PDB file of C-alpha atoms in Angstrom:
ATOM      1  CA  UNK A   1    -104.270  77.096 -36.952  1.00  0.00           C
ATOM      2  CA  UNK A   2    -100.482  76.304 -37.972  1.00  0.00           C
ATOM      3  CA  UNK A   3     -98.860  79.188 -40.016  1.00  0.00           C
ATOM      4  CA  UNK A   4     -95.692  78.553 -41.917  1.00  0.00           C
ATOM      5  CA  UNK A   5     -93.173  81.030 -39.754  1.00  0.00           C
ATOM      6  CA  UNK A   6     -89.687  81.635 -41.452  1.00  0.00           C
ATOM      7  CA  UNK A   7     -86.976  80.396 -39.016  1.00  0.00           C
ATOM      8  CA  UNK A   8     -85.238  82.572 -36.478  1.00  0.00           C
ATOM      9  CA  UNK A   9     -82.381  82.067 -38.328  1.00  0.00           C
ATOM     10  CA  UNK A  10     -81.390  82.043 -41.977  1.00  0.00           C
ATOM     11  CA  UNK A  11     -77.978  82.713 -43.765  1.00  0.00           C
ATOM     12  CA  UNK A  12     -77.606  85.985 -45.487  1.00  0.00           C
ATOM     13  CA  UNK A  13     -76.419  84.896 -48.790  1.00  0.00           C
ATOM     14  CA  UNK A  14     -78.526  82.259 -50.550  1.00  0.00           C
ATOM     15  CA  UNK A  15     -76.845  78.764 -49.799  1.00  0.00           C
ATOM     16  CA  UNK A  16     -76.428  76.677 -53.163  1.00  0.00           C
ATOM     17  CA  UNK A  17     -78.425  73.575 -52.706  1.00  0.00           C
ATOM     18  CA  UNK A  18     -76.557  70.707 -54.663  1.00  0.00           C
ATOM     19  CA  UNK A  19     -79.066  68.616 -57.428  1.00  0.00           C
ATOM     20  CA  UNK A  20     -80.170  65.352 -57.059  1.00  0.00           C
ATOM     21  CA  UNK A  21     -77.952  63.237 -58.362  1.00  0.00           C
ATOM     22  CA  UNK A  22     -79.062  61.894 -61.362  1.00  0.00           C
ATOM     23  CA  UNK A  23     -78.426  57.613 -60.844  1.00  0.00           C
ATOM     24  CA  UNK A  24     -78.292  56.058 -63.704  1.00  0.00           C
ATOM     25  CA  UNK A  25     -79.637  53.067 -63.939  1.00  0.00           C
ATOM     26  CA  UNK A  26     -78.047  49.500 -64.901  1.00  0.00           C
ATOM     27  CA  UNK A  27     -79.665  48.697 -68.196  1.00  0.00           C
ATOM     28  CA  UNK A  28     -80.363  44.519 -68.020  1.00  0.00           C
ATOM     29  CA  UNK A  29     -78.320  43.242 -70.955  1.00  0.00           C
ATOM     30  CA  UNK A  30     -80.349  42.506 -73.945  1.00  0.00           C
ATOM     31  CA  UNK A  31     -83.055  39.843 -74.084  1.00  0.00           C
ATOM     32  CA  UNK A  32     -81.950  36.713 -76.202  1.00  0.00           C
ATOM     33  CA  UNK A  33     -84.999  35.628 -78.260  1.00  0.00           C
ATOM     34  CA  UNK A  34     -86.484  32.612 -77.958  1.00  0.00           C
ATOM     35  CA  UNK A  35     -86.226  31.247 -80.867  1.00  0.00           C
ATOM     36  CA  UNK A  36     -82.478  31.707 -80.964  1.00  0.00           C
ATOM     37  CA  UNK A  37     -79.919  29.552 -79.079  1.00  0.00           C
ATOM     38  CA  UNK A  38     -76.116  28.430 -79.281  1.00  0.00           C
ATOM     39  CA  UNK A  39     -75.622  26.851 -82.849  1.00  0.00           C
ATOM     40  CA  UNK A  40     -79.024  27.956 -84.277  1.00  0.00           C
ATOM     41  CA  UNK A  41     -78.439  28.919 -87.908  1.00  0.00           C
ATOM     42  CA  UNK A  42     -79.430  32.549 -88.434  1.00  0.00           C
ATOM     43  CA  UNK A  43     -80.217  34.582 -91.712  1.00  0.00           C
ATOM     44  CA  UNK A  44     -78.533  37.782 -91.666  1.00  0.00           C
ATOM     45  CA  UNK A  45     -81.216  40.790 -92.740  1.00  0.00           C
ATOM     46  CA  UNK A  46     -78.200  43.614 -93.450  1.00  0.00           C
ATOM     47  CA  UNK A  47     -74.757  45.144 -93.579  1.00  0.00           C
ATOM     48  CA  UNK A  48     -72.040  43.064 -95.534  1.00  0.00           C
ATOM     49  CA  UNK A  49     -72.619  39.966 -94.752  1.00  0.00           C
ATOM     50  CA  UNK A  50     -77.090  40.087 -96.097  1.00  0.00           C
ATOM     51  CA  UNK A  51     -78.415  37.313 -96.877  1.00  0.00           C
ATOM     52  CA  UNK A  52     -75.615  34.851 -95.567  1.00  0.00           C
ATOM     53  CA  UNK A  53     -76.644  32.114 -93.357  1.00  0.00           C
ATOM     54  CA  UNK A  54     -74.216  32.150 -90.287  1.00  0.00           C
ATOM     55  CA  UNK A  55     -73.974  29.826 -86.781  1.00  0.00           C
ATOM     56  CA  UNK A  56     -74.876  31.732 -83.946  1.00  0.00           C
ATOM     57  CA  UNK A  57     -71.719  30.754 -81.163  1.00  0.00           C
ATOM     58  CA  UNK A  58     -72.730  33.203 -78.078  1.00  0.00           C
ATOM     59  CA  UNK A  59     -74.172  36.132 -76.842  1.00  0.00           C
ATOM     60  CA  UNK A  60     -71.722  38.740 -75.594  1.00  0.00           C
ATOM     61  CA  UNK A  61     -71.953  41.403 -72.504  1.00  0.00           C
ATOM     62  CA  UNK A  62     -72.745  43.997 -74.854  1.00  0.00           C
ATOM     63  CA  UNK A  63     -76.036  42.205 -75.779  1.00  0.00           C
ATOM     64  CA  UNK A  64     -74.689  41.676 -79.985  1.00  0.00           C
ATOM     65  CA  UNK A  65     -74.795  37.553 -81.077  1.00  0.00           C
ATOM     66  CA  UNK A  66     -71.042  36.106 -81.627  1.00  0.00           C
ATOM     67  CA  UNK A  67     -71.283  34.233 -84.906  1.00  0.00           C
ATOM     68  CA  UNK A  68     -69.427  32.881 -87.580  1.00  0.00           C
ATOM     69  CA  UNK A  69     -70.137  31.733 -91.459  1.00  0.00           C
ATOM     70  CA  UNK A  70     -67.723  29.140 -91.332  1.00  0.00           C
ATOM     71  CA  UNK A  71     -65.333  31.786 -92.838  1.00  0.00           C
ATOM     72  CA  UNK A  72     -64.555  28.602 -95.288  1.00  0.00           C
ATOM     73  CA  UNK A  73     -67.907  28.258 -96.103  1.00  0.00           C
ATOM     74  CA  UNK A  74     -69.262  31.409 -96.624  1.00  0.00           C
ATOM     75  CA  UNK A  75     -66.831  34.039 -96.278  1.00  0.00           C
ATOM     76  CA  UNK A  76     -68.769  35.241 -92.991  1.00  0.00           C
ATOM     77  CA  UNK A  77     -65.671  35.747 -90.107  1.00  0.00           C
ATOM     78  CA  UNK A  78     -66.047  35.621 -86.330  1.00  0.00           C
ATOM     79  CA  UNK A  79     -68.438  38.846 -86.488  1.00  0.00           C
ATOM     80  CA  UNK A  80     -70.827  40.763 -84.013  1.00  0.00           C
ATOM     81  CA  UNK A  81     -74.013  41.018 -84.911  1.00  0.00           C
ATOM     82  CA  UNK A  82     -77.492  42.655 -83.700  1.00  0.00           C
ATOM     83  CA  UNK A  83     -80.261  40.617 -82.712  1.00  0.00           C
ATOM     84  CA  UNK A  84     -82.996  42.950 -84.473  1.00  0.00           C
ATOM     85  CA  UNK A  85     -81.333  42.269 -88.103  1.00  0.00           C
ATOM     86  CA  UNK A  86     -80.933  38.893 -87.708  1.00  0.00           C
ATOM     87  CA  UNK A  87     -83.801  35.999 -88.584  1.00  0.00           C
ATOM     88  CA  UNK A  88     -83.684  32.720 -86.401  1.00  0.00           C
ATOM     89  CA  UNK A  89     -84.136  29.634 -88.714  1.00  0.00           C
ATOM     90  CA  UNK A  90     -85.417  26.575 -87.130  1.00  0.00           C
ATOM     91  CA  UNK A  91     -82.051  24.507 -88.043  1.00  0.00           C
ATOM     92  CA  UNK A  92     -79.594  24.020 -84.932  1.00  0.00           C
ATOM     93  CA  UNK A  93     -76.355  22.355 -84.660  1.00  0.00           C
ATOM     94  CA  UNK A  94     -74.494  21.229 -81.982  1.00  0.00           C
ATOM     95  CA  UNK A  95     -71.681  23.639 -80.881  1.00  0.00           C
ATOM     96  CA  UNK A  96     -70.906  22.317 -77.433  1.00  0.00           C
ATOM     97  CA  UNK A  97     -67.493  21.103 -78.921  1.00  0.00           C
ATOM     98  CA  UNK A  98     -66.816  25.625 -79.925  1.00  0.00           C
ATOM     99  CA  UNK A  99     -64.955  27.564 -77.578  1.00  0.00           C
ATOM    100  CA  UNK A 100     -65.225  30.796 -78.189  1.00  0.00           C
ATOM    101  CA  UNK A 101     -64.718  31.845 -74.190  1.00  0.00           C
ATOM    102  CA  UNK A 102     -61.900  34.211 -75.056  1.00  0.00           C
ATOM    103  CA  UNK A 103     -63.814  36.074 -77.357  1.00  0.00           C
ATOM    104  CA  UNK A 104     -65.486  38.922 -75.716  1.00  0.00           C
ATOM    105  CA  UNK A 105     -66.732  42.837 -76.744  1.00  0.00           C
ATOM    106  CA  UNK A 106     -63.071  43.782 -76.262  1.00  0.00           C
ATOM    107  CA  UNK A 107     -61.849  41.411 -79.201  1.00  0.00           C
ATOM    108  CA  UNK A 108     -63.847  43.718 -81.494  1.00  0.00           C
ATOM    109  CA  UNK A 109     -62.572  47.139 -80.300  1.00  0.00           C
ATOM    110  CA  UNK A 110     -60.784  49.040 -83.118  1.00  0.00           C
ATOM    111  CA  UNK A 111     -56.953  49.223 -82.956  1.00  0.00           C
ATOM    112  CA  UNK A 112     -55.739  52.474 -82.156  1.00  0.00           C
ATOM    113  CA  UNK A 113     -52.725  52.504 -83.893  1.00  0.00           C
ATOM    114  CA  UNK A 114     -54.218  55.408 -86.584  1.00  0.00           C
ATOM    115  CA  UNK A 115     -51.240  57.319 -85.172  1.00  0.00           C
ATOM    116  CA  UNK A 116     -49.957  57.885 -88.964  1.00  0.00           C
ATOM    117  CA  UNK A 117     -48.064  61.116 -90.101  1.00  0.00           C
ATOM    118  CA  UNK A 118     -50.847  63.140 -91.063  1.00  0.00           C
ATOM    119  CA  UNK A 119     -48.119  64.272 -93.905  1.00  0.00           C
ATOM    120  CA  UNK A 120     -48.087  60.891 -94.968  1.00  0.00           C
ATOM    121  CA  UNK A 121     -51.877  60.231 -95.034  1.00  0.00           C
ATOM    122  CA  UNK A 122     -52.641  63.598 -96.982  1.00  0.00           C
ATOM    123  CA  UNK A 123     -50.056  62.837-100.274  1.00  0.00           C
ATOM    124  CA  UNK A 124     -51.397  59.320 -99.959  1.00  0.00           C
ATOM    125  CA  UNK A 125     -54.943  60.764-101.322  1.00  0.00           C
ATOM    126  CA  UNK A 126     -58.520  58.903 -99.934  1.00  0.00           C
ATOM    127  CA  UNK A 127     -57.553  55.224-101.287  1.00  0.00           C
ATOM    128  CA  UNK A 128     -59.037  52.922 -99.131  1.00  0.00           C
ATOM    129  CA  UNK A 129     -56.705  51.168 -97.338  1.00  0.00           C
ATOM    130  CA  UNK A 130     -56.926  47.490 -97.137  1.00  0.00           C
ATOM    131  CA  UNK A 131     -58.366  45.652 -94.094  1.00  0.00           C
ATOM    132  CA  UNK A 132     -55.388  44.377 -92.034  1.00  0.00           C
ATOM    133  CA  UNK A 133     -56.678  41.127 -90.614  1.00  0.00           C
ATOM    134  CA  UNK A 134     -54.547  40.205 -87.560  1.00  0.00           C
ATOM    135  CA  UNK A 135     -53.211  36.856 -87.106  1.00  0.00           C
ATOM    136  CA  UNK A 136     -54.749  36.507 -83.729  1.00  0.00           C
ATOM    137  CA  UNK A 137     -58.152  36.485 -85.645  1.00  0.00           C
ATOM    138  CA  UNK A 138     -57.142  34.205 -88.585  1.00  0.00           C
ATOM    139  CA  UNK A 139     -55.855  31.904 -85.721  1.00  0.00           C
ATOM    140  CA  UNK A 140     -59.123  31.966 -83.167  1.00  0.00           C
ATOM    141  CA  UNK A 141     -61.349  32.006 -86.884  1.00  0.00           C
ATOM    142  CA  UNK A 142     -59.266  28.753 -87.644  1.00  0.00           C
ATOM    143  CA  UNK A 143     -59.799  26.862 -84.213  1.00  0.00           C
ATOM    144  CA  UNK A 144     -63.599  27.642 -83.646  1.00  0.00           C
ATOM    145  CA  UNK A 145     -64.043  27.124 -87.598  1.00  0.00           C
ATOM    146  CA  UNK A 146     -62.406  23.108 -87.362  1.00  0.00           C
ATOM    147  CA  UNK A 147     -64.544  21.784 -84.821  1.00  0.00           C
ATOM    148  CA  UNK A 148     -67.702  24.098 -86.609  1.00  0.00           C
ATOM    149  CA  UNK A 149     -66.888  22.194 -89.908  1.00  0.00           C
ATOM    150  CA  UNK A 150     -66.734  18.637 -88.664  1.00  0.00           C
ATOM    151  CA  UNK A 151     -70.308  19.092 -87.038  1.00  0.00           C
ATOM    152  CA  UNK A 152     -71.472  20.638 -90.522  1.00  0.00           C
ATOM    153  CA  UNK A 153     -69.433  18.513 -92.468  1.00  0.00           C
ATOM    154  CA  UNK A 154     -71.510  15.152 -90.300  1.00  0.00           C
ATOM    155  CA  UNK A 155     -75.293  16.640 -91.613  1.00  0.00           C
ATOM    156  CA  UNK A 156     -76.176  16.184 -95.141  1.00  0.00           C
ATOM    157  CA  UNK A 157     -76.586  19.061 -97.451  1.00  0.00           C
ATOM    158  CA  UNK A 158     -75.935  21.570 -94.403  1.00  0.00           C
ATOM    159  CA  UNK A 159     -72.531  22.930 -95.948  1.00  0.00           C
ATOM    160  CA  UNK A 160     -74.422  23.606 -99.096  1.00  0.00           C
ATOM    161  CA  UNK A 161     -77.302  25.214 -97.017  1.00  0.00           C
ATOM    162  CA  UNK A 162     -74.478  27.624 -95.235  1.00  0.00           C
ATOM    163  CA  UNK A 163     -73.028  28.854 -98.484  1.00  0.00           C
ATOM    164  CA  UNK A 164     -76.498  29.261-100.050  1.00  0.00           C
ATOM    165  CA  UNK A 165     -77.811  32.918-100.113  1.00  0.00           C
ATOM    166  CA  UNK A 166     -80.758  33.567 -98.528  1.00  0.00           C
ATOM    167  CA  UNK A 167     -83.132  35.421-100.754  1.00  0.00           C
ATOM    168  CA  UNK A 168     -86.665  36.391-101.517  1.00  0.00           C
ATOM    169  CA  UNK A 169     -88.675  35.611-104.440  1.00  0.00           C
ATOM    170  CA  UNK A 170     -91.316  36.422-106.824  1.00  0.00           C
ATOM    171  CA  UNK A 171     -94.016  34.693-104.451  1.00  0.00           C
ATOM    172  CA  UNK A 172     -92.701  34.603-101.331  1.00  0.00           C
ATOM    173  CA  UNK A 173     -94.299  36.476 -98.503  1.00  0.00           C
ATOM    174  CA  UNK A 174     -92.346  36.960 -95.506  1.00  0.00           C
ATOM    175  CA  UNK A 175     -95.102  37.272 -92.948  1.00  0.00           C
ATOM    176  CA  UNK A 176     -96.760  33.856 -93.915  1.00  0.00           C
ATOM    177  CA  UNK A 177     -93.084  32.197 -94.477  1.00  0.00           C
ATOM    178  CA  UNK A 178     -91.861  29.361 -91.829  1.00  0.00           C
ATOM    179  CA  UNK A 179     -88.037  29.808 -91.568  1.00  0.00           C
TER     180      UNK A 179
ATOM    181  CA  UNK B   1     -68.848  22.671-103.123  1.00  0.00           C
ATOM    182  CA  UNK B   2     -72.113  24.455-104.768  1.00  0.00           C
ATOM    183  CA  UNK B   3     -72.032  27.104-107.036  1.00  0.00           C
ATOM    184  CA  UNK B   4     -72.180  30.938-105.858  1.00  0.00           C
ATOM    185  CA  UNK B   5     -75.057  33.002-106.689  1.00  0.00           C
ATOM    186  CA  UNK B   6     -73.649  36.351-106.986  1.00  0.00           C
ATOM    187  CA  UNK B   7     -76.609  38.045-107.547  1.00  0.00           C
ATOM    188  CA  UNK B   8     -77.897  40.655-104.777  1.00  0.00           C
ATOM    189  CA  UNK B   9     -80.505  39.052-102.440  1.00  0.00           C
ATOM    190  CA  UNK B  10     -83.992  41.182-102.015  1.00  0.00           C
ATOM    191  CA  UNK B  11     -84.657  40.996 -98.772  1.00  0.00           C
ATOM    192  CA  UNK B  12     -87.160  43.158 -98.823  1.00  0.00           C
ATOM    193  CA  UNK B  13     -90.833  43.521 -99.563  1.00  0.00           C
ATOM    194  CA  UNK B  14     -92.157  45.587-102.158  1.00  0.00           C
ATOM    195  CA  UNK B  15     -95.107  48.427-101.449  1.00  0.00           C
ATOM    196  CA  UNK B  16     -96.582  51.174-102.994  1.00  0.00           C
ATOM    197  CA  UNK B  17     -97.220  54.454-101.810  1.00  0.00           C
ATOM    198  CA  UNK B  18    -100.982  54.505-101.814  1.00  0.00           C
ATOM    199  CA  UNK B  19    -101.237  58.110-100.296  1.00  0.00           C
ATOM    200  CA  UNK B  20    -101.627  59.829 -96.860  1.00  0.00           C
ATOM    201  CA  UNK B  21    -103.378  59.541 -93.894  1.00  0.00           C
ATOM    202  CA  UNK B  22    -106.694  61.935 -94.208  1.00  0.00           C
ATOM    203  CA  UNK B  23    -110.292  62.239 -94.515  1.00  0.00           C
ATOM    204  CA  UNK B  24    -112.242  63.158 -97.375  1.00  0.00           C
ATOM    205  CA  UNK B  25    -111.232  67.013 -97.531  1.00  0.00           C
ATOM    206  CA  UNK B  26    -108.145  66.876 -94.844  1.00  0.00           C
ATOM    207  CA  UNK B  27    -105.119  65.260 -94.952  1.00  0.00           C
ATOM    208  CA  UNK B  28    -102.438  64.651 -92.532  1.00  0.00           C
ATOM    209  CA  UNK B  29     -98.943  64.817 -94.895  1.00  0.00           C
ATOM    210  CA  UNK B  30     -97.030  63.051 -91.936  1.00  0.00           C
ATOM    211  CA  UNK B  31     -98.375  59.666 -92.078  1.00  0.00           C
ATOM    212  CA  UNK B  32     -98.354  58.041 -95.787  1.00  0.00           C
ATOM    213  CA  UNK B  33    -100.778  54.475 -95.950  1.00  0.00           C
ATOM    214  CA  UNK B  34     -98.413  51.608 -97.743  1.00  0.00           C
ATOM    215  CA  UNK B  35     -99.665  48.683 -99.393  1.00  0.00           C
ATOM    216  CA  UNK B  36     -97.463  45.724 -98.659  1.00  0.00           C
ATOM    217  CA  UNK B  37     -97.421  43.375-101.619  1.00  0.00           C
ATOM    218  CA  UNK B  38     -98.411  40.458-100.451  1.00  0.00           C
ATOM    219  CA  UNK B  39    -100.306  41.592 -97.158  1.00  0.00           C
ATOM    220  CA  UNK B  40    -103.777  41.344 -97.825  1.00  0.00           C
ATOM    221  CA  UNK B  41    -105.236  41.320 -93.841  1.00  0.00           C
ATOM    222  CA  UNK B  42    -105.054  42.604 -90.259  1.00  0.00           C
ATOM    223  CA  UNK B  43    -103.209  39.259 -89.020  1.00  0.00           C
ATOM    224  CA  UNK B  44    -100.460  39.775 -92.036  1.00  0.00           C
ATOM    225  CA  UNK B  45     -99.845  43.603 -91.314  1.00  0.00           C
ATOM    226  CA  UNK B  46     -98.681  42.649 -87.649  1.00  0.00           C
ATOM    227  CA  UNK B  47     -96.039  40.916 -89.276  1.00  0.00           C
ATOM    228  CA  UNK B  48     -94.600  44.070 -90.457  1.00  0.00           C
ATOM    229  CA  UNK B  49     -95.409  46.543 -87.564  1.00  0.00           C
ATOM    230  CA  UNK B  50     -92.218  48.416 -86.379  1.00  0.00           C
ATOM    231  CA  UNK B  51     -90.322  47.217 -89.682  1.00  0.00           C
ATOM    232  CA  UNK B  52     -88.289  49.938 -91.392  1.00  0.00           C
ATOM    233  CA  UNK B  53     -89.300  51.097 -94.837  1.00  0.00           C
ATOM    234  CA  UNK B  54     -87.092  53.041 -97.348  1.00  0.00           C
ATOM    235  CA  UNK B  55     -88.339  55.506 -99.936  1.00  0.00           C
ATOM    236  CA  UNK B  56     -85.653  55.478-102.418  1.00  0.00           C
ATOM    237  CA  UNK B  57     -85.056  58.295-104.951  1.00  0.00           C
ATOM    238  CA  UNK B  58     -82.195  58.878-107.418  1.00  0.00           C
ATOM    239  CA  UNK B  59     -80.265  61.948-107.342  1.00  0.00           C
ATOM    240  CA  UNK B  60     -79.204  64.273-110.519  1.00  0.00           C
ATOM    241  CA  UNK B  61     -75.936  62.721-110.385  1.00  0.00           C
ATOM    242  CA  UNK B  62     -77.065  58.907-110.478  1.00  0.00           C
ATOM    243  CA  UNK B  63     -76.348  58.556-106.994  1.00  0.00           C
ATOM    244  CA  UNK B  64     -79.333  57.089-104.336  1.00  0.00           C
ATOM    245  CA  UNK B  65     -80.855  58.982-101.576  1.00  0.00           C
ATOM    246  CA  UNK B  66     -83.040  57.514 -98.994  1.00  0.00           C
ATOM    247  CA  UNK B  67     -85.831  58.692 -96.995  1.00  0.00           C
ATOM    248  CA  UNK B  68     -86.149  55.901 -94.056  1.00  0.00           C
ATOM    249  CA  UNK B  69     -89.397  55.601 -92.213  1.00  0.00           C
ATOM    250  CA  UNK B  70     -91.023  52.979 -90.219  1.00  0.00           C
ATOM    251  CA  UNK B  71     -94.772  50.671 -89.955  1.00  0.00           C
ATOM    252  CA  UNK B  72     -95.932  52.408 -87.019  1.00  0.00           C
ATOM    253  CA  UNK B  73     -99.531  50.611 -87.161  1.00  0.00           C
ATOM    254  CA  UNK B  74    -102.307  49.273 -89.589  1.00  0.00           C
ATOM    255  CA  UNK B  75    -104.319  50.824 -91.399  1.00  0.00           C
ATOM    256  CA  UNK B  76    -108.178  49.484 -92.094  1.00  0.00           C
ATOM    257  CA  UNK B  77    -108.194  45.616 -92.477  1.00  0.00           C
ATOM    258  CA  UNK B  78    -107.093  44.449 -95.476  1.00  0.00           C
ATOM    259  CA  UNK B  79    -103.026  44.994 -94.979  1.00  0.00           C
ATOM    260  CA  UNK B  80    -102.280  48.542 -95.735  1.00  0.00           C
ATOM    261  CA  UNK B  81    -100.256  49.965 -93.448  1.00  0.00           C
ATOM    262  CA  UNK B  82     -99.454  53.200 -92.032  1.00  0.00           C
ATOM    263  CA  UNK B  83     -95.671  54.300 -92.214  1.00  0.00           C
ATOM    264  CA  UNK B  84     -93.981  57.480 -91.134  1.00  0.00           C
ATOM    265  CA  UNK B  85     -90.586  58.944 -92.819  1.00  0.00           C
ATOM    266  CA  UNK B  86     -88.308  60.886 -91.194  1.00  0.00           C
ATOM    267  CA  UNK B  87     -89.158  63.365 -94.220  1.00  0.00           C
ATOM    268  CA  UNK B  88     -93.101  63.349 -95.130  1.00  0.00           C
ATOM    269  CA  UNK B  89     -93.204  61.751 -98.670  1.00  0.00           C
ATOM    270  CA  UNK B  90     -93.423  63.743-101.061  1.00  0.00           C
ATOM    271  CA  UNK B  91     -97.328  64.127-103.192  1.00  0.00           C
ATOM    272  CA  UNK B  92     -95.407  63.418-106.576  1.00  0.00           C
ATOM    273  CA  UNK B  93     -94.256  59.644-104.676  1.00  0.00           C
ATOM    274  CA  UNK B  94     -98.046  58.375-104.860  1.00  0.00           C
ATOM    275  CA  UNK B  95     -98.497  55.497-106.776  1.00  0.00           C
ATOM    276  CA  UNK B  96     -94.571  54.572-106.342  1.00  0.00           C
ATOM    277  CA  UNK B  97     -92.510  52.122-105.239  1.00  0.00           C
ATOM    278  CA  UNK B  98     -91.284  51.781-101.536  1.00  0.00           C
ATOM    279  CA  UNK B  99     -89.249  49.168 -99.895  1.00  0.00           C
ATOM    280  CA  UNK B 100     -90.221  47.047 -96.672  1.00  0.00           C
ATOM    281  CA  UNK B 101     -87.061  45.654 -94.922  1.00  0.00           C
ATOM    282  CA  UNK B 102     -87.263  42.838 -92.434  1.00  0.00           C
ATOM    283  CA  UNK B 103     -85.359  44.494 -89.590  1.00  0.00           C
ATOM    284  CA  UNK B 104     -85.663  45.055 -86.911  1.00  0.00           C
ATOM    285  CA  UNK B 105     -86.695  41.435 -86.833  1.00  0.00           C
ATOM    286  CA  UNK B 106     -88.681  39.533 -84.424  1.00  0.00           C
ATOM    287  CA  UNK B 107     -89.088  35.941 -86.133  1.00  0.00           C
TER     288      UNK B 107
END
């Protein structure tokens, strides 16, 4: 019969026993649906931009789809956008010709030049100020946009589809609906 | 190039409030049952499982206030659903109108 005995020695004050370290683990980047894939057209369920019909470009690191209207077309930019308020529509167009390779999370982050004099910003009242697009956006939005627009430009009635407004009616029902 | 509709889209499905989850003399205030317009089976109300649903009131000074909930599972087999807020509905919102978004979408 084995009894637990208390070693011969032990240190007077109680020794602090670190924690386990907590490892966090490396979340797998979000799951691409199947239904959605470079150049499918996808139906955009909220924020600004609802109801617009946009091309899907490319999935970024952060897991959020890369797409854009045409801005021409539909006023939609080069935008980030979730996966869960997004609807896949069957249509795809070729966008083998679009590089968007530069254009990565970090192109999104906000500027942090909100280094105003507070002064300044407190007489100037809650006016909101207009959005300052940078000319490194207009430029990429142009280039990915002119090889977008040729490809939509080829299909019939696609440009017309793009700047159409996606909306439900009087006797539609969503769960029965083929998009 | 085609002409602009400037109207709002609905993209969203109408339901009404039908009442809560209970039995005949106990009711559970937490869970409210939703009819989806439109959903009239078990095979329709999976469509809408997990969607978000908004209970929208109007406040005294015209502006909108929203209670947000979501389809957490059917209810029976003929399409109602059961939804929970992050307030319980209130008992004066049976018989009223509640929206059914399509996010977070899985189509």
């Amino acid at each position: 019969m084995t009894t637990d005995k208390s070693p011969r020695y032990y240190p007077a004050e109680d020794v602090k026993v670190p924690h386990k370290k907590h490892v966090v683990v490396k979340q797998n980047p979000t799951k691409l649906r199947q239904s959605i894939a470079p150049g499918t057209i996808l139906i955009i369920l909220a924020g600004r931009f609802r109801g617009k019909r946009v091309v899907f470009l490319k999935q970024l690191a952060s897991g959020l789809l890369l797409v854009s209207g045409p801005y021409k077309i539909n006023g939609v930019p080069l935008r980030r956008v979730n996966q869960a308020y997004v609807i896949a529509t069957s249509t795809k167009i070729d966008v083998a010709g679009v590089d968007v390779k530069s254009i990565d999370d970090a192109y999104f982050a906000r500027s942090k030049d909100e280094k105003k004099d507070d002064e300044e910003e407190f007489f100037a009242g809650d006016a909101p100020k207009p959005a300052v697009v940078s000319d490194k956006r207009k430029a990429d939005q142009k280039k990915v946009d002119a090889v977008l627009l040729k490809t939509i430009g080829a299909i019939d009635m696609l440009e017309g589809y793009l700047a159409a407004q996606f909306s439900l009616t009087v006797k539609d029902k969503p769960h029965l609906m083929k998009f | 190039m085609t002409t602009v509709d400037k109207r709002a889209p609905r993209l969203h499905v109408d339901g009404a409030i039908l009442g809560y989850k209970r039995a005949l003399r106990t009711q559970n205030n937490h869970v409210s049952l939703i009819k989806i317009k439109g959903c009239d089976s078990k095979e329709d109300a999976d469509f809408y499982l997990g969607k978000r649903v908004a209970y929208i009131t109007k406040a005294q000074d015209g502006s909108f206030r929203v209670n947000w909930g979501k389809v957490c599972r059917r209810h029976g087999s003929n399409g109602v659903v059961r939804c929970r807020f992050r307030r319980n509905l209130p008992p004066q919102s049976i018989g009223s109108r509640v929206r059914v978004m399509l996010y977070p979408s899985n189509i």
